[in-house]
Amino acid sequence: MIKRSMGMMALVLAMAGGMAATGSARAADANVDCNLRFNLSGWSIIYKHAEGSGTITCDNGQKASVKIEVIGGGLTAGKYRIDNGKGEISHVRSVDDVFGDYVQAGAEAGVVKSGQAQLLTKGDTSLALAGTGEGVNLGVSVGKFSIKRP
């Protein structure tokens, strides 16, 4: 009985060690960096909505065309356009990991020449955005920034 219990315990410990190693390997595999180039236009009057498109290029050679949608709410008002926006996406294993919804919170202020710089997250994945454009935009908002396949 003791030998059987010791054998089971050794098996459980070996499996747990294997799972921990697999989890560590997955985290270590998430070292691909991707860049997003995009154009975006939208409006806000309490409700915030913007749409755009772009291209993602990863340092492992993968590439994808994307559709972008921003939806949120808060104390905002304005109409704006971001041209030649840039984003850096980190902690992914492949271009497939960049798709999904990122949490967004920000304060915007701009007249004629608008600017945008934000850091968004989706689990362990980070997306740093920067861009300039035209329009009027003022307020504070919370929402989501979605990257989808076209």
One Martini backbone bead per residue (centre of mass of N, CA, C, O) as a GRO file, in nm:
protein
  150
    1MET     BB    1   0.058   0.062  -0.022
    2ILE     BB    2   0.299   0.254   0.006
    3LYS     BB    3   0.415   0.209  -0.277
    4ARG     BB    4   0.164   0.307  -0.428
    5SER     BB    5   0.156   0.596  -0.306
    6MET     BB    6   0.441   0.677  -0.399
    7GLY     BB    7   0.388   0.636  -0.700
    8MET     BB    8   0.157   0.843  -0.722
    9MET     BB    9   0.315   1.086  -0.618
   10ALA     BB   10   0.531   1.082  -0.839
   11LEU     BB   11   0.333   1.120  -1.074
   12VAL     BB   12   0.210   1.390  -0.983
   13LEU     BB   13   0.478   1.548  -0.970
   14ALA     BB   14   0.558   1.506  -1.265
   15MET     BB   15   0.308   1.642  -1.387
   16ALA     BB   16   0.342   1.917  -1.248
   17GLY     BB   17   0.618   1.976  -1.369
   18GLY     BB   18   0.527   1.963  -1.665
   19MET     BB   19   0.320   2.195  -1.646
   20ALA     BB   20   0.514   2.415  -1.555
   21ALA     BB   21   0.699   2.394  -1.800
   22THR     BB   22   0.479   2.461  -2.008
   23GLY     BB   23   0.403   2.740  -1.896
   24SER     BB   24   0.690   2.857  -1.927
   25ALA     BB   25   0.711   2.807  -2.231
   26ARG     BB   26   0.477   2.989  -2.313
   27ALA     BB   27   0.593   3.251  -2.197
   28ALA     BB   28   0.860   3.231  -2.364
   29ASP     BB   29   0.711   3.228  -2.651
   30ALA     BB   30   0.607   3.535  -2.586
   31ASN     BB   31   0.838   3.709  -2.805
   32VAL     BB   32   0.665   3.861  -3.003
   33ASP     BB   33   0.674   4.140  -3.220
   34CYS     BB   34   0.437   4.400  -3.310
   35ASN     BB   35   0.305   4.607  -3.576
   36LEU     BB   36   0.088   4.893  -3.608
   37ARG     BB   37  -0.095   5.024  -3.886
   38PHE     BB   38  -0.322   5.317  -3.891
   39ASN     BB   39  -0.666   5.416  -3.946
   40LEU     BB   40  -0.891   5.664  -3.785
   41SER     BB   41  -1.248   5.724  -3.722
   42GLY     BB   42  -1.462   5.957  -3.523
   43TRP     BB   43  -1.695   5.985  -3.240
   44SER     BB   44  -1.838   6.197  -2.963
   45ILE     BB   45  -2.136   6.164  -2.737
   46ILE     BB   46  -2.058   5.997  -2.471
   47TYR     BB   47  -2.045   5.822  -2.707
   48LYS     BB   48  -1.797   5.602  -2.854
   49HIS     BB   49  -1.685   5.598  -3.211
   50ALA     BB   50  -1.467   5.385  -3.415
   51GLU     BB   51  -1.302   5.338  -3.739
   52GLY     BB   52  -1.075   5.100  -3.912
   53SER     BB   53  -0.745   5.035  -4.050
   54GLY     BB   54  -0.478   4.778  -4.108
   55THR     BB   55  -0.137   4.665  -4.021
   56ILE     BB   56   0.037   4.367  -3.934
   57THR     BB   57   0.382   4.329  -3.813
   58CYS     BB   58   0.613   4.075  -3.752
   59ASP     BB   59   0.933   3.950  -3.645
   60ASN     BB   60   0.843   3.650  -3.780
   61GLY     BB   61   0.683   3.746  -4.071
   62GLN     BB   62   0.408   3.816  -3.998
   63LYS     BB   63   0.083   3.907  -4.154
   64ALA     BB   64  -0.201   4.155  -4.126
   65SER     BB   65  -0.513   4.245  -4.184
   66VAL     BB   66  -0.723   4.506  -4.029
   67LYS     BB   67  -0.984   4.577  -3.802
   68ILE     BB   68  -1.112   4.870  -3.634
   69GLU     BB   69  -1.268   4.918  -3.301
   70VAL     BB   70  -1.431   5.180  -3.111
   71ILE     BB   71  -1.580   5.150  -2.780
   72GLY     BB   72  -1.768   5.383  -2.564
   73GLY     BB   73  -1.760   5.592  -2.261
   74GLY     BB   74  -1.845   5.928  -2.138
   75LEU     BB   75  -1.691   6.253  -2.119
   76THR     BB   76  -1.758   6.327  -2.447
   77ALA     BB   77  -1.645   6.531  -2.741
   78GLY     BB   78  -1.638   6.469  -3.097
   79LYS     BB   79  -1.416   6.481  -3.390
   80TYR     BB   80  -1.198   6.237  -3.562
   81ARG     BB   81  -0.854   6.173  -3.698
   82ILE     BB   82  -0.627   5.906  -3.772
   83ASP     BB   83  -0.304   5.915  -3.915
   84ASN     BB   84  -0.059   5.699  -3.913
   85GLY     BB   85  -0.075   5.499  -3.698
   86LYS     BB   86   0.078   5.349  -3.402
   87GLY     BB   87   0.179   5.011  -3.292
   88GLU     BB   88   0.273   4.811  -3.003
   89ILE     BB   89   0.312   4.457  -2.974
   90SER     BB   90   0.328   4.249  -2.684
   91HIS     BB   91   0.331   3.924  -2.584
   92VAL     BB   92   0.351   3.709  -2.831
   93ARG     BB   93   0.346   3.422  -3.058
   94SER     BB   94   0.145   3.554  -3.274
   95VAL     BB   95  -0.075   3.711  -3.479
   96ASP     BB   96  -0.328   3.572  -3.343
   97ASP     BB   97  -0.293   3.725  -3.053
   98VAL     BB   98  -0.397   4.026  -3.142
   99PHE     BB   99  -0.677   3.942  -3.140
  100GLY     BB  100  -0.924   4.159  -2.999
  101ASP     BB  101  -0.982   4.296  -2.676
  102TYR     BB  102  -0.902   4.612  -2.546
  103VAL     BB  103  -0.837   4.806  -2.287
  104GLN     BB  104  -0.979   5.142  -2.244
  105ALA     BB  105  -0.824   5.453  -2.129
  106GLY     BB  106  -0.890   5.818  -2.144
  107ALA     BB  107  -0.754   6.137  -2.239
  108GLU     BB  108  -0.885   6.405  -2.433
  109ALA     BB  109  -0.714   6.666  -2.640
  110GLY     BB  110  -0.831   6.871  -2.919
  111VAL     BB  111  -0.749   7.109  -3.187
  112VAL     BB  112  -0.730   7.019  -3.518
  113LYS     BB  113  -0.473   6.881  -3.371
  114SER     BB  114  -0.462   6.560  -3.290
  115GLY     BB  115  -0.395   6.327  -3.017
  116GLN     BB  116  -0.250   5.991  -2.946
  117ALA     BB  117  -0.188   5.807  -2.629
  118GLN     BB  118  -0.171   5.454  -2.547
  119LEU     BB  119  -0.234   5.189  -2.305
  120LEU     BB  120  -0.310   4.850  -2.367
  121THR     BB  121  -0.501   4.549  -2.269
  122LYS     BB  122  -0.473   4.169  -2.302
  123GLY     BB  123  -0.378   4.055  -2.052
  124ASP     BB  124  -0.042   4.011  -2.141
  125THR     BB  125  -0.110   4.200  -2.365
  126SER     BB  126   0.035   4.481  -2.535
  127LEU     BB  127  -0.078   4.823  -2.641
  128ALA     BB  128   0.087   5.083  -2.810
  129LEU     BB  129  -0.031   5.409  -2.888
  130ALA     BB  130   0.012   5.631  -3.181
  131GLY     BB  131  -0.111   5.961  -3.293
  132THR     BB  132  -0.223   6.176  -3.561
  133GLY     BB  133  -0.454   6.455  -3.639
  134GLU     BB  134  -0.794   6.556  -3.685
  135GLY     BB  135  -0.987   6.773  -3.474
  136VAL     BB  136  -1.232   6.732  -3.212
  137ASN     BB  137  -1.139   6.656  -2.863
  138LEU     BB  138  -1.318   6.592  -2.547
  139GLY     BB  139  -1.223   6.397  -2.258
  140VAL     BB  140  -1.350   6.099  -2.088
  141SER     BB  141  -1.278   5.742  -2.132
  142VAL     BB  142  -1.429   5.409  -2.174
  143GLY     BB  143  -1.321   5.092  -2.332
  144LYS     BB  144  -1.275   4.943  -2.659
  145PHE     BB  145  -1.014   4.780  -2.855
  146SER     BB  146  -1.054   4.634  -3.172
  147ILE     BB  147  -0.914   4.344  -3.331
  148LYS     BB  148  -0.984   4.240  -3.665
  149ARG     BB  149  -1.092   4.067  -3.916
  150PRO     BB  150  -1.209   4.155  -4.239
   0.00000   0.00000   0.00000
